[in-house]
Structure formats: C-alpha cells, structure tokens
PDB file of C-alpha atoms and ligand atoms in Angstrom:
ATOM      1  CA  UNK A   1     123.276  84.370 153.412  1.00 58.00           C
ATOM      2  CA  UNK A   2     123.342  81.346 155.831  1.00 74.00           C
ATOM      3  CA  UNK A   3     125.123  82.256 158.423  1.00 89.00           C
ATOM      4  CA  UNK A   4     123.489  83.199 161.191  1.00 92.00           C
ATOM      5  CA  UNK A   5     124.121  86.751 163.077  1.00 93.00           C
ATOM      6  CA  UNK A   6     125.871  84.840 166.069  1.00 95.00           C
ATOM      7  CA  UNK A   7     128.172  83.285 163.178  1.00 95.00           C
ATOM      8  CA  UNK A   8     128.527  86.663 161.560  1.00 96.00           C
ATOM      9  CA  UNK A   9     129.166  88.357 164.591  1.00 96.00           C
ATOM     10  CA  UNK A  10     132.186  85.980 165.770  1.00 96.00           C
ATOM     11  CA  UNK A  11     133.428  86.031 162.323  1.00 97.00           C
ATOM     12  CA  UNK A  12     133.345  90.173 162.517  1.00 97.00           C
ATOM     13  CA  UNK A  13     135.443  89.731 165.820  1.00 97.00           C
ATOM     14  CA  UNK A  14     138.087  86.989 164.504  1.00 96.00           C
ATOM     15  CA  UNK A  15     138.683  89.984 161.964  1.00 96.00           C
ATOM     16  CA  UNK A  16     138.647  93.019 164.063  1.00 94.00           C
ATOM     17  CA  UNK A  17     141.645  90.823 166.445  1.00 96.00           C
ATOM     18  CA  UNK A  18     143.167  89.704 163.104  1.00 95.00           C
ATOM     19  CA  UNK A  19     142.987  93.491 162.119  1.00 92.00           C
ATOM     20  CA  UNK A  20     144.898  94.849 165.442  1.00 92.00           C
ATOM     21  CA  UNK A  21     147.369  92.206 165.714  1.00 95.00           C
ATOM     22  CA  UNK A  22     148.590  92.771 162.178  1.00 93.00           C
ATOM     23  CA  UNK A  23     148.574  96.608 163.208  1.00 90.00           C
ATOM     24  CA  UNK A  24     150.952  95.477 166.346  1.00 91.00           C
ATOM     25  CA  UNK A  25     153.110  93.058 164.370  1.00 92.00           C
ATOM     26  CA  UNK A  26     153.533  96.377 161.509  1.00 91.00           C
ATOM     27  CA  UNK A  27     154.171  98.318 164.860  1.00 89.00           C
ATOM     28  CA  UNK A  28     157.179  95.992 165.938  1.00 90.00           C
ATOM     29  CA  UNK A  29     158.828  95.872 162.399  1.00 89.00           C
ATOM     30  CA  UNK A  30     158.978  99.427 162.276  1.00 87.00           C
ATOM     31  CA  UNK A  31     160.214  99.884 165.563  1.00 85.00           C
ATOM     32  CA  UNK A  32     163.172  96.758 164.874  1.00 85.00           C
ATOM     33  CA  UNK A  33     163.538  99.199 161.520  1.00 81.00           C
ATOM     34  CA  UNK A  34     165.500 102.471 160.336  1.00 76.00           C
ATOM     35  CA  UNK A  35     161.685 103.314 159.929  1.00 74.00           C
ATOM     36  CA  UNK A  36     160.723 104.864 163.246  1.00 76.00           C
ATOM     37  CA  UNK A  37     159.129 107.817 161.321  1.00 75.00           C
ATOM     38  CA  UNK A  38     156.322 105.633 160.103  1.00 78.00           C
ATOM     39  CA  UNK A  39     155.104 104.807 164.005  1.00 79.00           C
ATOM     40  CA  UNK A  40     153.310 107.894 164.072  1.00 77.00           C
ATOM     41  CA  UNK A  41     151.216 107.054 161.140  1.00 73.00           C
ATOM     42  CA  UNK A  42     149.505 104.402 163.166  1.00 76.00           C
ATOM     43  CA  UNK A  43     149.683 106.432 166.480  1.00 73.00           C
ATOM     44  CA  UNK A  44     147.661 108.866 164.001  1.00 68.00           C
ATOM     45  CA  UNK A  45     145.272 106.448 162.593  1.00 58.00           C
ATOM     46  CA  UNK A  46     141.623 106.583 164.109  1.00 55.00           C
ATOM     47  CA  UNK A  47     140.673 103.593 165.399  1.00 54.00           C
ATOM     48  CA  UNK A  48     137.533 102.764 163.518  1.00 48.00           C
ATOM     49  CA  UNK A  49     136.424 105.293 160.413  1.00 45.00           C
ATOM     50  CA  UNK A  50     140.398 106.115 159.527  1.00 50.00           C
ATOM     51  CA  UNK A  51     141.563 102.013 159.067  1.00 52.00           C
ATOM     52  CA  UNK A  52     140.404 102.117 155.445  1.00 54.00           C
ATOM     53  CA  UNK A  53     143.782 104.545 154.934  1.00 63.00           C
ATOM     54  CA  UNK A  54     146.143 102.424 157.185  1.00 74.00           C
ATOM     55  CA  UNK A  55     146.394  99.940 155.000  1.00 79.00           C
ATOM     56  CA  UNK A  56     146.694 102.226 151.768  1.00 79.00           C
ATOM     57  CA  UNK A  57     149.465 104.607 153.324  1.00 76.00           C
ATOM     58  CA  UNK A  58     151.119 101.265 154.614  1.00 81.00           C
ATOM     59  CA  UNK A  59     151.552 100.496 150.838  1.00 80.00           C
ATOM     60  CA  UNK A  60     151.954 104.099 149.990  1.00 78.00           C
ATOM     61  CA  UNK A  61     155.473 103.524 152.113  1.00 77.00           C
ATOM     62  CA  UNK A  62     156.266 100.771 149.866  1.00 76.00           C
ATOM     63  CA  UNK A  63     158.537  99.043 152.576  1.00 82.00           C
ATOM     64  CA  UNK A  64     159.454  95.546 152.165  1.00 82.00           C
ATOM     65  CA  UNK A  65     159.376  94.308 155.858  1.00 82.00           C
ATOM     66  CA  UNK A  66     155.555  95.408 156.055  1.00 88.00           C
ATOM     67  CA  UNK A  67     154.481  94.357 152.344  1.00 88.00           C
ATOM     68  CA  UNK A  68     152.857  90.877 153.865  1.00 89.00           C
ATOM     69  CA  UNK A  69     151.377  92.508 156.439  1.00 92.00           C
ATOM     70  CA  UNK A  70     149.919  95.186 154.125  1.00 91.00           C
ATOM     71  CA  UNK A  71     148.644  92.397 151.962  1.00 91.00           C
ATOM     72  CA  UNK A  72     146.272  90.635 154.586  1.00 93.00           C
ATOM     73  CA  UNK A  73     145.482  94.183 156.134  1.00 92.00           C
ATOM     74  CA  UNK A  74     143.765  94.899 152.625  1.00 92.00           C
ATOM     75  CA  UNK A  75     142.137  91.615 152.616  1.00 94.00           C
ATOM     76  CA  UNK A  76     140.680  92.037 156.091  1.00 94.00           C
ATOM     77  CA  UNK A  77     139.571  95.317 155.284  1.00 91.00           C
ATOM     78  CA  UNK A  78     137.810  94.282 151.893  1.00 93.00           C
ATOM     79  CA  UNK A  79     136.019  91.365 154.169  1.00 96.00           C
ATOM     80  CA  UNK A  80     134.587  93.943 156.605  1.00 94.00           C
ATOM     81  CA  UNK A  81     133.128  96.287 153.740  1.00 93.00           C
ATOM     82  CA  UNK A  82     131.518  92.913 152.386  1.00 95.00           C
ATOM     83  CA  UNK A  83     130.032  92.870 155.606  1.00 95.00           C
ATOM     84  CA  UNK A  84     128.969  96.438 155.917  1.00 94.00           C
ATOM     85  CA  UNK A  85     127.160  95.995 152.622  1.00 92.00           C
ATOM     86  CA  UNK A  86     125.925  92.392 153.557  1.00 93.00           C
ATOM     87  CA  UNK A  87     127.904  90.353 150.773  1.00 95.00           C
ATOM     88  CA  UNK A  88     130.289  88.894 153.346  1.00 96.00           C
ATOM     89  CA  UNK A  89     129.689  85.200 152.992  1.00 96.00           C
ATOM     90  CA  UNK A  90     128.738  85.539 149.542  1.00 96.00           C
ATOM     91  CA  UNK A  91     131.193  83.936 146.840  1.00 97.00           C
ATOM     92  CA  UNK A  92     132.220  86.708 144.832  1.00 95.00           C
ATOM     93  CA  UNK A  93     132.385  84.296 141.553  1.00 96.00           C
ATOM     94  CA  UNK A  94     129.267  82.340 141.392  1.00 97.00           C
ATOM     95  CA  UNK A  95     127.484  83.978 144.264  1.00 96.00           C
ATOM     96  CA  UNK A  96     126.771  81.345 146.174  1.00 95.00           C
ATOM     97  CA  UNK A  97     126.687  81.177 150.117  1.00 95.00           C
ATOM     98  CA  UNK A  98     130.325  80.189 151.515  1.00 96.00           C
ATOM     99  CA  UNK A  99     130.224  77.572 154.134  1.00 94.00           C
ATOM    100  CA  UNK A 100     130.555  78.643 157.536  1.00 94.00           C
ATOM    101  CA  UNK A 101     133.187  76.407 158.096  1.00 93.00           C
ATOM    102  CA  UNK A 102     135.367  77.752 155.474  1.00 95.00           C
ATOM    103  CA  UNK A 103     134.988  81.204 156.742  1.00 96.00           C
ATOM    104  CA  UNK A 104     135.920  80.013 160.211  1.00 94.00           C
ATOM    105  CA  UNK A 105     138.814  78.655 158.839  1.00 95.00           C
ATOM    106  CA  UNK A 106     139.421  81.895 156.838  1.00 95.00           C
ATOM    107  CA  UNK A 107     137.617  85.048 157.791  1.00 96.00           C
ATOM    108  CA  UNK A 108     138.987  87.001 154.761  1.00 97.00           C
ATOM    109  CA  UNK A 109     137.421  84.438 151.780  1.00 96.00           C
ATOM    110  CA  UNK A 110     135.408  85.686 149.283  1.00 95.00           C
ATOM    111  CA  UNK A 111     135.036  82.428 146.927  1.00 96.00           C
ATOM    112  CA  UNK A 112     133.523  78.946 147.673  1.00 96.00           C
ATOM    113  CA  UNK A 113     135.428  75.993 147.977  1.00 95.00           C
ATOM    114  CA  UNK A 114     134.822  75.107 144.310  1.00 96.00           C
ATOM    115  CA  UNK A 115     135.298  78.796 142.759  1.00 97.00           C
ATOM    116  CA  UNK A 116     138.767  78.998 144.785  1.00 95.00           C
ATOM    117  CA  UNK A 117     139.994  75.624 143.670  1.00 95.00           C
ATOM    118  CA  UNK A 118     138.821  76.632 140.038  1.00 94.00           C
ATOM    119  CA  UNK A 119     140.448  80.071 140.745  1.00 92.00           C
ATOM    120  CA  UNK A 120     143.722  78.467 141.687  1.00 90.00           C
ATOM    121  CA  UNK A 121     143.692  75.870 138.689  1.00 90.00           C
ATOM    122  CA  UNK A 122     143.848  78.791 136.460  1.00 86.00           C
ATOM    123  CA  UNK A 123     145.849  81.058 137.758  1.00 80.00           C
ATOM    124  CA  UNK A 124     148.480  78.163 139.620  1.00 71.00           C
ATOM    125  CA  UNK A 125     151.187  80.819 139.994  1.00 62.00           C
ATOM    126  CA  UNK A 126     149.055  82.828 142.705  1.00 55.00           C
ATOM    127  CA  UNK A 127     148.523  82.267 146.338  1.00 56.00           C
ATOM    128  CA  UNK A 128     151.738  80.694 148.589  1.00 57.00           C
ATOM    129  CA  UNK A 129     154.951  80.232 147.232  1.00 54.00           C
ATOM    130  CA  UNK A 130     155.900  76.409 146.289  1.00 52.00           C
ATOM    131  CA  UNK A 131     159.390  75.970 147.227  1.00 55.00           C
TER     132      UNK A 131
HETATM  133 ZN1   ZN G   1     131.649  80.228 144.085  1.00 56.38          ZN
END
C-alpha cells in the first residue's frame, strides 16, 4: 500500500466524520418524518462494534427519504473493513495501489482511476443520474 499511516489515518477520520454526519442527516429526516419510531434505532446503536447493523436495519426500513443516505453509509462502512483487513487503498479490480489523491478526494473508492473509468464505460447506466 503507499499511503503512509499519517495518510491512512486522516483518511480513517474523513470517514468516521463522513460516517456521523450521515447518521445526523438520517436523524433529521426521520425526525421532519411520520417516522419518529425509527429514532430510537440509532439512539440504540453502539457507537463503534454495533455500526455494521445501522446501516443494514436502515435498509431493513426500506424508507425512501433515507435510501441515499443508506447507500453511502454502506459504502463507508465497506471502506473501513478494507481498512481493518489492510486492503483499503487497494483497487479491488486490478489490485493496484489507489492514489492518495483520489482517496482524498473520495474516502469510500475501491478502484483506480483507470478500473473506475473502465467500470463506468461498461456499465454507463450506474453511478449519478444524467438529467
Ligand atoms: Zn484498478
């Protein structure tokens, strides 16, 4: 891997505040909701072992106003097992080291540069809408 464990470690942190502000912003559309009920599952939720199951009962609930926030919660938490078993950095395609810059610009990547744009050449209809 060539990031270095200053790199990794500020990385780890841009995820952990990207993790809890998601967890906030689910917070607030529940609360704005008819979904009140749902509050208590993240009141519930330990705050490190537990946030594996956040994201998976988030789903579970299957509510449209969290669904994008679900989405990147999964991603983030898929990026910090890749760094619990030391393949964060590592392009999941080709297995090649990611550029530091890219994951600076995008914690949550798990392809190089060239695998993505490959990735997205093939399957076009992924990633953001094109309006
Ligand atoms: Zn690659």
């Amino acid at each position: 891997m060539s990031l270095s464990q200053t790199q990794l470690a500020d990385l780890v942190r841009q995820l952990e505040e990207r993790h809890t502000a998601l967890l906030e912003e689910v917070r607030a559309a529940l609360e704005s909701s008819e979904n009140l009920q749902y509050i208590e599952l993240l009141d519930r939720a330990p705050a490190d072992v537990g946030d594996e199951s956040v994201a998976d009962a988030l789903a579970d609930l299957n509510l449209a106003i969290v669904d994008r926030h679900v989405r990147e919660l999964r991603d983030i938490e898929a990026a910090r097992a890749r760094v619990a078993d030391r393949t964060y950095g590592v392009c999941v395609d080709c297995g090649d080291d990611i550029m530091p810059e890219r994951l600076h610009a995008w914690p949550t990547a798990k392809r190089c540069h060239a695998c993505q744009q490959q990735r997205e050449r093939t399957f076009s209809h992924e990633g953001t809408p094109r309006l």
